[in-house]
PDB file of C-alpha atoms in Angstrom:
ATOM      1  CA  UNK A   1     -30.702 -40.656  47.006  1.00 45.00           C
ATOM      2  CA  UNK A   2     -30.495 -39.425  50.660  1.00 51.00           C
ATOM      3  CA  UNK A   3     -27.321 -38.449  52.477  1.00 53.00           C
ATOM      4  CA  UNK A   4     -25.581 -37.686  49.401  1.00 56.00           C
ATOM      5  CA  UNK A   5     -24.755 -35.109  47.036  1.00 64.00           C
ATOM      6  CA  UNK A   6     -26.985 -36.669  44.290  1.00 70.00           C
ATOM      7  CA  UNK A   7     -30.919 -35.556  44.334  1.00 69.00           C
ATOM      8  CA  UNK A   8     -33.827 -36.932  42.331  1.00 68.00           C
ATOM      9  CA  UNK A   9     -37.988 -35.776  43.266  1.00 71.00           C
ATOM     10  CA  UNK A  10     -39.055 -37.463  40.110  1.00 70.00           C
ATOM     11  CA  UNK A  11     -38.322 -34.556  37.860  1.00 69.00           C
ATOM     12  CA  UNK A  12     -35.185 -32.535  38.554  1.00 65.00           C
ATOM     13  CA  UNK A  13     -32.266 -33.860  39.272  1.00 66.00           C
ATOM     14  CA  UNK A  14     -29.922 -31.757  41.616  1.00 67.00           C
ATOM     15  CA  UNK A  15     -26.258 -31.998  42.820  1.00 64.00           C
ATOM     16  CA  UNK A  16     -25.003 -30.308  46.274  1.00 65.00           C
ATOM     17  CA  UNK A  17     -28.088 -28.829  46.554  1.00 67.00           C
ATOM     18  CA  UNK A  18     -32.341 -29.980  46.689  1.00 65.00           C
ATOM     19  CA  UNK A  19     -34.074 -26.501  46.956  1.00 69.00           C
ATOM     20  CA  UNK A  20     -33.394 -25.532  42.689  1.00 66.00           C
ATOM     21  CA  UNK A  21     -35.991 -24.747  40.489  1.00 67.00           C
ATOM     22  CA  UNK A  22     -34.355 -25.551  37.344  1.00 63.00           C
ATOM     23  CA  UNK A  23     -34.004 -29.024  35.394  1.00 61.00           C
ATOM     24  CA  UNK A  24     -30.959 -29.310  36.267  1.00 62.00           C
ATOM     25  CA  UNK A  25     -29.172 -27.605  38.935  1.00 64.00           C
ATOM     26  CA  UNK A  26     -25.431 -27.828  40.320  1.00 66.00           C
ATOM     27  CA  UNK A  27     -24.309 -26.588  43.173  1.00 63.00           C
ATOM     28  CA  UNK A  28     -20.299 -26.226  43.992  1.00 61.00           C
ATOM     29  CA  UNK A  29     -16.728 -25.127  42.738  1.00 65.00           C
ATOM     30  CA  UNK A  30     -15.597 -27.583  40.997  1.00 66.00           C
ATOM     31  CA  UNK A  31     -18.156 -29.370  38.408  1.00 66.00           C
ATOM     32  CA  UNK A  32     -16.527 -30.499  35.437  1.00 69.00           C
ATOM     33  CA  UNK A  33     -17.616 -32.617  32.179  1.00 69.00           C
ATOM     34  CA  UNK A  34     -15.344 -35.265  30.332  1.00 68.00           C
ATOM     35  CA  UNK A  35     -16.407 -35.551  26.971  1.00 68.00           C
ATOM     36  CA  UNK A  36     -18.872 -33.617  24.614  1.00 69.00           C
ATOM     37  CA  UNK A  37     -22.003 -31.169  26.182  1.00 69.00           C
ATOM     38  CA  UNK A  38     -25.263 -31.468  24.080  1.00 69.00           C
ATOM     39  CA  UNK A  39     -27.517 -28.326  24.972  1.00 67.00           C
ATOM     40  CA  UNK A  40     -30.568 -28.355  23.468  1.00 63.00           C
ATOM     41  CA  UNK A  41     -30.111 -30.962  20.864  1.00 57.00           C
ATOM     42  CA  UNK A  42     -28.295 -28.435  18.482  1.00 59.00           C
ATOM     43  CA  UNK A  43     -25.180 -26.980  20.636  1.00 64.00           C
ATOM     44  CA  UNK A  44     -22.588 -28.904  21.304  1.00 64.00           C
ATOM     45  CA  UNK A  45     -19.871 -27.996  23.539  1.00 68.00           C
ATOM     46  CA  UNK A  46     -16.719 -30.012  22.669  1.00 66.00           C
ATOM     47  CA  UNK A  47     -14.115 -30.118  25.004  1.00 65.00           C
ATOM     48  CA  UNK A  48     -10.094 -30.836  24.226  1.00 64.00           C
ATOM     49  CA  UNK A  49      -6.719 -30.695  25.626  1.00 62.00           C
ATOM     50  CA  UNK A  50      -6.034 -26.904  23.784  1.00 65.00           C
ATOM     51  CA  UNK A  51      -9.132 -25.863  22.702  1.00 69.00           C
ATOM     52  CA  UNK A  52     -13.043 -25.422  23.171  1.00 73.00           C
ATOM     53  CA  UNK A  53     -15.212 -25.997  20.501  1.00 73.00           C
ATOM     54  CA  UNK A  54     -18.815 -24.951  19.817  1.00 75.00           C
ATOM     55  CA  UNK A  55     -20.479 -26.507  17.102  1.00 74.00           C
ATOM     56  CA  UNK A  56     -23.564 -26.446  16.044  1.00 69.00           C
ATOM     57  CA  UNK A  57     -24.614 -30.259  15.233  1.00 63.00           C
ATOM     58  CA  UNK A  58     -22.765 -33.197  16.226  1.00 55.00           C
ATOM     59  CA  UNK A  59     -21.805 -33.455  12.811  1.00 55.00           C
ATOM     60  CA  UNK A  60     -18.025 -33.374  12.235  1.00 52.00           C
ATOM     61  CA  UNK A  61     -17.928 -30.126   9.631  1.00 54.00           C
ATOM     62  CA  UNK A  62     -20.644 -27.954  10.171  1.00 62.00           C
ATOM     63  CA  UNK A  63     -19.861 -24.391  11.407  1.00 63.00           C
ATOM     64  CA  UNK A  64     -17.615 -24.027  14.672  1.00 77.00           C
ATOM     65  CA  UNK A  65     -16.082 -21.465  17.219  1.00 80.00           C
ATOM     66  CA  UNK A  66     -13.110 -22.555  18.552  1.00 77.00           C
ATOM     67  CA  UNK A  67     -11.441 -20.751  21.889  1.00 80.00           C
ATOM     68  CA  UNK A  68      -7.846 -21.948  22.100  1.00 77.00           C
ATOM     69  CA  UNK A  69      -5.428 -21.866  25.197  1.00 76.00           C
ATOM     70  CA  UNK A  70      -3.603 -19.177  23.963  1.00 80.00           C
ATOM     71  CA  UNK A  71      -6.955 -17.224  24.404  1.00 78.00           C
ATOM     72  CA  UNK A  72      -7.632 -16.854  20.727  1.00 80.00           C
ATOM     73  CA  UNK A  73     -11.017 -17.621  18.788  1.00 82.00           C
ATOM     74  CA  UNK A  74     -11.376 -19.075  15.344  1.00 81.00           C
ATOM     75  CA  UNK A  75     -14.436 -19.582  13.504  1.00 80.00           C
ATOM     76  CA  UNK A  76     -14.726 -22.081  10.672  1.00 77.00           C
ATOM     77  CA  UNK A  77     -17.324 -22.639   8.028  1.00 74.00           C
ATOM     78  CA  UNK A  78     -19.157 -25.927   6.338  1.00 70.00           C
ATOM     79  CA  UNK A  79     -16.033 -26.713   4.722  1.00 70.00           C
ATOM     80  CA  UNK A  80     -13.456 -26.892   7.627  1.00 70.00           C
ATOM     81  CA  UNK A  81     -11.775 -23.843   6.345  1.00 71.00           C
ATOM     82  CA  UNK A  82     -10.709 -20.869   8.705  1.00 74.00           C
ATOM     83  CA  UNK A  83     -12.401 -17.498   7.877  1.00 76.00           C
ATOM     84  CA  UNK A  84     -11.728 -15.642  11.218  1.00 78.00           C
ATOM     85  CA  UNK A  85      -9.392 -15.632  14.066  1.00 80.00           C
ATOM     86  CA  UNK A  86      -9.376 -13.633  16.590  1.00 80.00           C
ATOM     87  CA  UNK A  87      -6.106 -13.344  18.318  1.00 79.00           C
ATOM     88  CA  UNK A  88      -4.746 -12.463  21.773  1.00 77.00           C
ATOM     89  CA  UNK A  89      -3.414  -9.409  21.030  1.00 73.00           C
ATOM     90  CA  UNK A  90      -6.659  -8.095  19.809  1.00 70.00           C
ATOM     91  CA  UNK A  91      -5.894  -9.024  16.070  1.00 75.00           C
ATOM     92  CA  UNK A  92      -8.133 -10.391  12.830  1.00 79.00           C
ATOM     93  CA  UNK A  93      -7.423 -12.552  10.303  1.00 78.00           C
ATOM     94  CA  UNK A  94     -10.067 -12.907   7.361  1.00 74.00           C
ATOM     95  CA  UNK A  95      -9.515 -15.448   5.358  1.00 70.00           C
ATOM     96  CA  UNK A  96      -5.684 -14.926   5.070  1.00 68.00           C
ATOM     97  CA  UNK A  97      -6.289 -11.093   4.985  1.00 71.00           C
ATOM     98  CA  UNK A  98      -4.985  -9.505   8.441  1.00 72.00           C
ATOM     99  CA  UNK A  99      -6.025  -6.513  10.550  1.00 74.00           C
ATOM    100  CA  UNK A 100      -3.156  -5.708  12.996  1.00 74.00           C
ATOM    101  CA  UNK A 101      -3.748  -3.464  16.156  1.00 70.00           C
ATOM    102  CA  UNK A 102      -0.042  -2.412  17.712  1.00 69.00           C
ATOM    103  CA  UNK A 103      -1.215  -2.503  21.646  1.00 65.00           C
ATOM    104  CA  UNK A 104       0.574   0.321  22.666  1.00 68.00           C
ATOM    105  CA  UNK A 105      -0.199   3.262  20.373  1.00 66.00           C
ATOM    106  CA  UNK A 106      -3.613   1.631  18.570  1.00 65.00           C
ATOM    107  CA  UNK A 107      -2.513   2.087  15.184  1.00 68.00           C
ATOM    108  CA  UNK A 108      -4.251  -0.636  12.603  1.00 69.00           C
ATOM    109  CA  UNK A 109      -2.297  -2.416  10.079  1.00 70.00           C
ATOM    110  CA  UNK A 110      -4.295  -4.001   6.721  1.00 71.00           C
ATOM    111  CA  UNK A 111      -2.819  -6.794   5.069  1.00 70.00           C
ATOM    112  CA  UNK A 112      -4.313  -8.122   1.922  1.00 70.00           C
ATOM    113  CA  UNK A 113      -2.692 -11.550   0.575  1.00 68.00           C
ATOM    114  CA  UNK A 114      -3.116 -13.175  -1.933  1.00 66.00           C
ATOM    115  CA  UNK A 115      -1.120 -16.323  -3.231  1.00 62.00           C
ATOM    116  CA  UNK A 116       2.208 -13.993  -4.773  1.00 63.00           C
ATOM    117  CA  UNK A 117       1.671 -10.933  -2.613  1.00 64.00           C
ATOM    118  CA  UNK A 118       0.851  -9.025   0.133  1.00 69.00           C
ATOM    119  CA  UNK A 119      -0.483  -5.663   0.100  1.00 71.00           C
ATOM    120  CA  UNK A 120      -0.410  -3.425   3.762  1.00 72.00           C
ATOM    121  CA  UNK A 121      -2.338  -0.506   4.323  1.00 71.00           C
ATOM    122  CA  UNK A 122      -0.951   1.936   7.672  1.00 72.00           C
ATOM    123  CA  UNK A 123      -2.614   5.026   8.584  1.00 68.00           C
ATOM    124  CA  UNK A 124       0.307   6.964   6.825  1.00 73.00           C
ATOM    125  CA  UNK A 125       1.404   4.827   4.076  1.00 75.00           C
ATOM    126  CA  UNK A 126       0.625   2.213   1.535  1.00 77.00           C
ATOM    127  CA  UNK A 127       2.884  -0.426   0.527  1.00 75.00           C
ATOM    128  CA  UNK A 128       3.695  -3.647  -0.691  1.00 76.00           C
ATOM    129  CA  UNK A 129       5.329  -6.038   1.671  1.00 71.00           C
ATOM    130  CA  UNK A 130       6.851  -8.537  -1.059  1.00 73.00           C
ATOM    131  CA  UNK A 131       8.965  -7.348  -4.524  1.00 76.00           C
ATOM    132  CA  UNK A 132       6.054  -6.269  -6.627  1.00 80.00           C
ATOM    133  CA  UNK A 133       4.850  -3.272  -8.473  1.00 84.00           C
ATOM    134  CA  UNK A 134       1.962  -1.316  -7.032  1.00 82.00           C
ATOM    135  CA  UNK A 135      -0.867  -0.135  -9.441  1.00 82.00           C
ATOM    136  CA  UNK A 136      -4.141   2.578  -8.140  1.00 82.00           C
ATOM    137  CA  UNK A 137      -6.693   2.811 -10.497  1.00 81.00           C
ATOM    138  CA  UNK A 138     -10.278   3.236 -10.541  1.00 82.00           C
ATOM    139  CA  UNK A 139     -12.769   1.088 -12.070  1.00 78.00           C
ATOM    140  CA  UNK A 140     -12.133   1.109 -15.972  1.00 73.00           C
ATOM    141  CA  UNK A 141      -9.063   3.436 -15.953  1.00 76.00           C
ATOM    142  CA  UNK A 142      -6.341   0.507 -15.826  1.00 71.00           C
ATOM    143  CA  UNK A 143      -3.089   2.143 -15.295  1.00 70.00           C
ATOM    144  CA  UNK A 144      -3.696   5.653 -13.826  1.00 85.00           C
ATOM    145  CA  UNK A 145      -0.987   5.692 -11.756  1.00 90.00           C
ATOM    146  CA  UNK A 146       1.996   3.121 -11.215  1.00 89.00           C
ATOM    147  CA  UNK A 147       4.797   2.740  -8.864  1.00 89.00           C
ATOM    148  CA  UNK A 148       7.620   0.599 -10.097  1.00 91.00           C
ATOM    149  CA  UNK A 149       9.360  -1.584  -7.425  1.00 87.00           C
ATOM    150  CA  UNK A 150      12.171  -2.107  -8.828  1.00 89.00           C
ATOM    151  CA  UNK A 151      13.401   1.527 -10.057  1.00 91.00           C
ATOM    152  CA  UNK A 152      11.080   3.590  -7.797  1.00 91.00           C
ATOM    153  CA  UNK A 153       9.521   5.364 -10.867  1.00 94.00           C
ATOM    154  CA  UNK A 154       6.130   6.792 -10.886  1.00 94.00           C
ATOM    155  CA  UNK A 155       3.751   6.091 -13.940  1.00 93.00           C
ATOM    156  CA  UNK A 156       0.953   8.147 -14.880  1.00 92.00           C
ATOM    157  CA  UNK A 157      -1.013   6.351 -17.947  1.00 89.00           C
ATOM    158  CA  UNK A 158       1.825   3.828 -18.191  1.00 90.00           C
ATOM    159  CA  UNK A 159       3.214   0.630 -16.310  1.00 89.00           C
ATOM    160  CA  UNK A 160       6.619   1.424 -18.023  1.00 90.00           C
ATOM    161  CA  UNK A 161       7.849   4.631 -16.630  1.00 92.00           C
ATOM    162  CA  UNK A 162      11.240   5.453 -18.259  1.00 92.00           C
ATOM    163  CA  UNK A 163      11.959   8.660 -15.978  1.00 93.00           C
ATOM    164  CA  UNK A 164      10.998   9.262 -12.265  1.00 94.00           C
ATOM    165  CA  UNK A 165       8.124  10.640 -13.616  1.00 94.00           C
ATOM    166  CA  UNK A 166       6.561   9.704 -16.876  1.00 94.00           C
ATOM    167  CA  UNK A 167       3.089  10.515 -18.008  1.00 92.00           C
ATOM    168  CA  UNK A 168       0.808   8.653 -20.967  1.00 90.00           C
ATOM    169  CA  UNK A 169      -2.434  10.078 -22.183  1.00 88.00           C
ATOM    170  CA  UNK A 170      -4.441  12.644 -24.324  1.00 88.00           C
ATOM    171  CA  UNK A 171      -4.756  16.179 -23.543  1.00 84.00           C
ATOM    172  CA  UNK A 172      -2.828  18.763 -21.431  1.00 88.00           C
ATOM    173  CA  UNK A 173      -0.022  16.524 -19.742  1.00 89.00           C
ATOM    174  CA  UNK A 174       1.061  19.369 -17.090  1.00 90.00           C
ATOM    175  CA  UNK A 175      -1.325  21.919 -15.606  1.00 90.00           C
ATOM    176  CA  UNK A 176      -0.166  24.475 -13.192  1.00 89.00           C
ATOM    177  CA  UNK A 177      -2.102  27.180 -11.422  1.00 90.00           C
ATOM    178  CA  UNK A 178      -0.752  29.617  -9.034  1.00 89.00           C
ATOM    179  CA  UNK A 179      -2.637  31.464  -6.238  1.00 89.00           C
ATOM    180  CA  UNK A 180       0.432  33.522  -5.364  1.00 85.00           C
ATOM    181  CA  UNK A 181      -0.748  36.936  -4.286  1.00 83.00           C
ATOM    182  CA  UNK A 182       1.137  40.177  -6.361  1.00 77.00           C
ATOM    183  CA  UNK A 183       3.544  39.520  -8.421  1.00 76.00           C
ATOM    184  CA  UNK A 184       4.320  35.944  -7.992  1.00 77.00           C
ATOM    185  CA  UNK A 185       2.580  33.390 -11.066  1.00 85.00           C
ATOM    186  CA  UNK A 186       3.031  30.113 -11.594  1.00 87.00           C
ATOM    187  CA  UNK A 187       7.292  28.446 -11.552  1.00 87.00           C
ATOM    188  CA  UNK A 188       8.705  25.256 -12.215  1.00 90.00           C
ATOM    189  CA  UNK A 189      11.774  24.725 -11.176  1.00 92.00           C
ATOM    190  CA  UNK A 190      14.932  22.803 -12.751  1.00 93.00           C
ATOM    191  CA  UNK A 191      17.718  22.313 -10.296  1.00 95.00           C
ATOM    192  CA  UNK A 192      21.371  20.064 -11.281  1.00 95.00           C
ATOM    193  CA  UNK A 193      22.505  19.353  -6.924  1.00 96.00           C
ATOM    194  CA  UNK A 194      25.891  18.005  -8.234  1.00 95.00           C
ATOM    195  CA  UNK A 195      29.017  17.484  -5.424  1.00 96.00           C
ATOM    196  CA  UNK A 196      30.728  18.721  -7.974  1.00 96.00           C
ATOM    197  CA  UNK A 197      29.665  21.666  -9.891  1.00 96.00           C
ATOM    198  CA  UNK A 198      31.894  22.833 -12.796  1.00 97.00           C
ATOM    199  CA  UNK A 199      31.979  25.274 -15.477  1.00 96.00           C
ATOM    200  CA  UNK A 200      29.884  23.711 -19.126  1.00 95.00           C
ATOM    201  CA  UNK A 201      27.226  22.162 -16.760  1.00 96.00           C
ATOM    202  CA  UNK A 202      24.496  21.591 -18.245  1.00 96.00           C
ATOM    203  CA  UNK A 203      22.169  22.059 -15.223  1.00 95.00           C
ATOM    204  CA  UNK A 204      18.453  22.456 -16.814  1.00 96.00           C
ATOM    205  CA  UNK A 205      17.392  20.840 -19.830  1.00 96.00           C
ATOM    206  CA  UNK A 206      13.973  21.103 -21.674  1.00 96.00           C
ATOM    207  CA  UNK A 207      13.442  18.663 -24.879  1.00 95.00           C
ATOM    208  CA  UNK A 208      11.040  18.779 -27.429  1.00 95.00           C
ATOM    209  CA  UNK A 209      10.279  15.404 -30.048  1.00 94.00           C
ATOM    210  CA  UNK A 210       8.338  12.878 -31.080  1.00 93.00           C
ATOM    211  CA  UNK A 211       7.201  10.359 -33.531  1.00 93.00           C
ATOM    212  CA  UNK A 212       8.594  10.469 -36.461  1.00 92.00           C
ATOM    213  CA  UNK A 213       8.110   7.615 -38.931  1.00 92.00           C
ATOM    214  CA  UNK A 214       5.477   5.373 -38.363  1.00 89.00           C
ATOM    215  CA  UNK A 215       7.022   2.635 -36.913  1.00 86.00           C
ATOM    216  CA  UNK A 216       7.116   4.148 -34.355  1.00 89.00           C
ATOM    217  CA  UNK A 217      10.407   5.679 -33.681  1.00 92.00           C
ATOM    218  CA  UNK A 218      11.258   8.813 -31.821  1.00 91.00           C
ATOM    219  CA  UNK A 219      13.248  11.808 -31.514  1.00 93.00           C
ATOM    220  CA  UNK A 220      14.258  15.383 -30.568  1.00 93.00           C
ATOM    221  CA  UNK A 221      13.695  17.751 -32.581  1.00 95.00           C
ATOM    222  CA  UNK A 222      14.672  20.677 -30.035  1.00 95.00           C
ATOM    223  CA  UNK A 223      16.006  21.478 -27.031  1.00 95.00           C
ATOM    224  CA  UNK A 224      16.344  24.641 -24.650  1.00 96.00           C
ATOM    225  CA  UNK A 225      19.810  24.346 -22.157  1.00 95.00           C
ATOM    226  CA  UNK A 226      20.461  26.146 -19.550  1.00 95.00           C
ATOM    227  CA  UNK A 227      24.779  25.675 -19.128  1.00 95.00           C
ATOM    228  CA  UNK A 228      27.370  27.076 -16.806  1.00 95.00           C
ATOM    229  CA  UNK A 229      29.534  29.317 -18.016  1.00 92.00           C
ATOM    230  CA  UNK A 230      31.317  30.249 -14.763  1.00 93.00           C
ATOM    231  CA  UNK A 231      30.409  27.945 -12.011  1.00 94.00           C
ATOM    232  CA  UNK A 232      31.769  29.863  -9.375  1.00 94.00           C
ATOM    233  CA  UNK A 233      31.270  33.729 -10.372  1.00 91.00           C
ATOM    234  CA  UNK A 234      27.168  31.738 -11.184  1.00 92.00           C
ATOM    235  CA  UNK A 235      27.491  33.475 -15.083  1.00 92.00           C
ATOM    236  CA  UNK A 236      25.379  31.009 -16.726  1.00 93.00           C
ATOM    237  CA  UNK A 237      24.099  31.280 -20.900  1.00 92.00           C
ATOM    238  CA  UNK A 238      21.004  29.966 -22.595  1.00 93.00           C
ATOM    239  CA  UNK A 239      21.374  27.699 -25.836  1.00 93.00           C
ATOM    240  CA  UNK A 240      18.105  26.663 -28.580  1.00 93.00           C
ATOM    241  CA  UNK A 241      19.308  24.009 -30.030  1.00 92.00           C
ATOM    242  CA  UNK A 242      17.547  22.541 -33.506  1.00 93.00           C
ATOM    243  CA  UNK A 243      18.260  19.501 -35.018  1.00 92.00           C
ATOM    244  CA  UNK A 244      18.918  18.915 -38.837  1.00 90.00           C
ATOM    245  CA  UNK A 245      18.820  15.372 -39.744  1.00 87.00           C
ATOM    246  CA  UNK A 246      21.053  13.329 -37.604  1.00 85.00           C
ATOM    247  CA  UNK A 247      23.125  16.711 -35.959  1.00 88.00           C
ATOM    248  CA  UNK A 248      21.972  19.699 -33.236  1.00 88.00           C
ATOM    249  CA  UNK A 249      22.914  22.969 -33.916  1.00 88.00           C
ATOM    250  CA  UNK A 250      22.573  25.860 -31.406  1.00 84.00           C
ATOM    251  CA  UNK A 251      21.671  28.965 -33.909  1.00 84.00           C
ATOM    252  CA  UNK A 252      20.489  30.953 -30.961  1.00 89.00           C
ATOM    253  CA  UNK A 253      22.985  31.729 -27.643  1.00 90.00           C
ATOM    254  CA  UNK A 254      21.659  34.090 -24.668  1.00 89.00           C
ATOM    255  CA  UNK A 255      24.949  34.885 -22.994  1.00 87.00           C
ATOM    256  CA  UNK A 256      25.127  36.208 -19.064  1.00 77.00           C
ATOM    257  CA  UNK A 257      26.160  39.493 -18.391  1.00 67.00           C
ATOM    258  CA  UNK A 258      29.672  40.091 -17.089  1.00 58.00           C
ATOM    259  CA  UNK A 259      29.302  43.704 -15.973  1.00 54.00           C
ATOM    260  CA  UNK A 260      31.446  44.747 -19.027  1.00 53.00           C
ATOM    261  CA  UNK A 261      29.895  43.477 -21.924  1.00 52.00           C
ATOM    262  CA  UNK A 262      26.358  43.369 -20.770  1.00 55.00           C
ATOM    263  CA  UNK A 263      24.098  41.085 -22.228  1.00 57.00           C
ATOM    264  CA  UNK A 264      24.721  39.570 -25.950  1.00 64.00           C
ATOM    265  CA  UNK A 265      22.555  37.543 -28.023  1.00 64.00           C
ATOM    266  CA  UNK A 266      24.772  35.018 -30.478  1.00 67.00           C
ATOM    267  CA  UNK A 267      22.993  33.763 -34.081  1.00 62.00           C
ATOM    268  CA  UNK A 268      24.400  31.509 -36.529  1.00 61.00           C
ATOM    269  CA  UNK A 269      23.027  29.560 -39.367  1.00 54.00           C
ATOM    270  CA  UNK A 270      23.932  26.248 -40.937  1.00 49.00           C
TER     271      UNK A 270
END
């Protein structure tokens, strides 16, 4: 068609320009398409008021990118379903399981859902985001250690720990090993940081029990205490205590030493 914009030599057809190689050639600023782009007979480019889709058939269903207005992608599978996105700020979404990326510092945020909770991994911490417990274990060893939402105690062998620490299992429970250099071994410490420190604290404790019936019930059956004589002047005394049926007795009292006294060692029997 001569004098216009619109070219045909009986193969190629050109607009804004004649002197193209290709099949197909447009040339200007401002060439636009209402409606769907077949390329090939198996890409189609699907234009909308928010969004570009690219599928791969004309087939409603079949896998699809989409690039939104907000410039976000999403990709879709057979089903319709979302398994990726892609968002603006440089975060990804997997199925309902999100990768965060803070902008500023670069730091990446894991968040696995599923339908009652969320857990989130950050470079320094590992949490859960909704009021659950968390459990780490490795494969087979349910159980190995156990963080308790509501209480904050920490299970080791057990889901139900009754202290801040409480430990389950066979063999050695506790194993210590120093590397101090001279004279220095191995120390636990007990420490009572009361507001209100009197004398009779009891500020260390050290029990000693068990099953007794087979039931099973429980129960001391001794106990070391370490109790305040005189707070303020720090004289503290040492007490065994055994038990005999349903009573404690403390047969065996390591008093402090006053400076006058010294040192004195207290028995008694029952």
């Amino acid at each position: 068609v001569e004098n216009t914009l619109l070219y045909h030599n009986g193969t190629r057809t050109f607009l804004g320009s004649a002197t193209n190689s290709a099949a197909f050639y447009v040339d200007g600023n401002n060439a636009q398409v209402f409606g769907d782009l077949t390329i090939g007979g198996g890409f189609i480019l699907n234009g909308n008021d928010d969004h570009i889709e690219f599928n791969t058939s004309a087939s409603s269903g079949n896998p699809k990118i989409k690039m939104n207005s907000d410039a976000s992608f999403t990709f879709v599978n057979t089903a319709g379903l979302t398994k990726l996105t892609l968002d603006n700020g440089g975060n990804t979404t997997f199925a309902g399981n999100t990768v965060t990326i803070d902008p500023a510092s670069g730091d990446a945020t894991l968040l696995l859902q599923s339908s009652t909770q969320t857990l989130r991994l950050d470079q320094n911490s590992i949490r859960t985001t909704t009021n659950s417990d968390l459990t780490l274990f490795t494969n087979g060893n349910a159980n190995q250690l156990f963080l308790d939402q509501g209480t904050g105690n920490i299970g080791i062998g057990t889901t139900s720990p009754l202290g801040m620490l409480s430990i389950r299992g066979s063999g050695d429970a506790i194993r210590v090993e120093s590397e101090n250099t001279g004279a220095g071994g191995a120390q636990i410490d007990l420490l009572h940081h009361t507001t209100s420190p009197a004398d009779e604290d009891v500020n260390g404790v050290i029990n000693f029990g068990g099953y007794y019936d087979t039931d099973p019930n429980q129960a001391y059956g001794a106990a070391v205490k370490s109790i305040w004589t005189d707070v303020s002047e720090r004289l503290g005394r040492l007490e065994l205590f055994v038990r005999n049926g349903g009573s404690f007795y403390s047969p065996i009292v390591i008093n402090s030493f006053d400076g006058s006294t010294g040192n004195s060692i207290a028995t008694s029997s029952y």
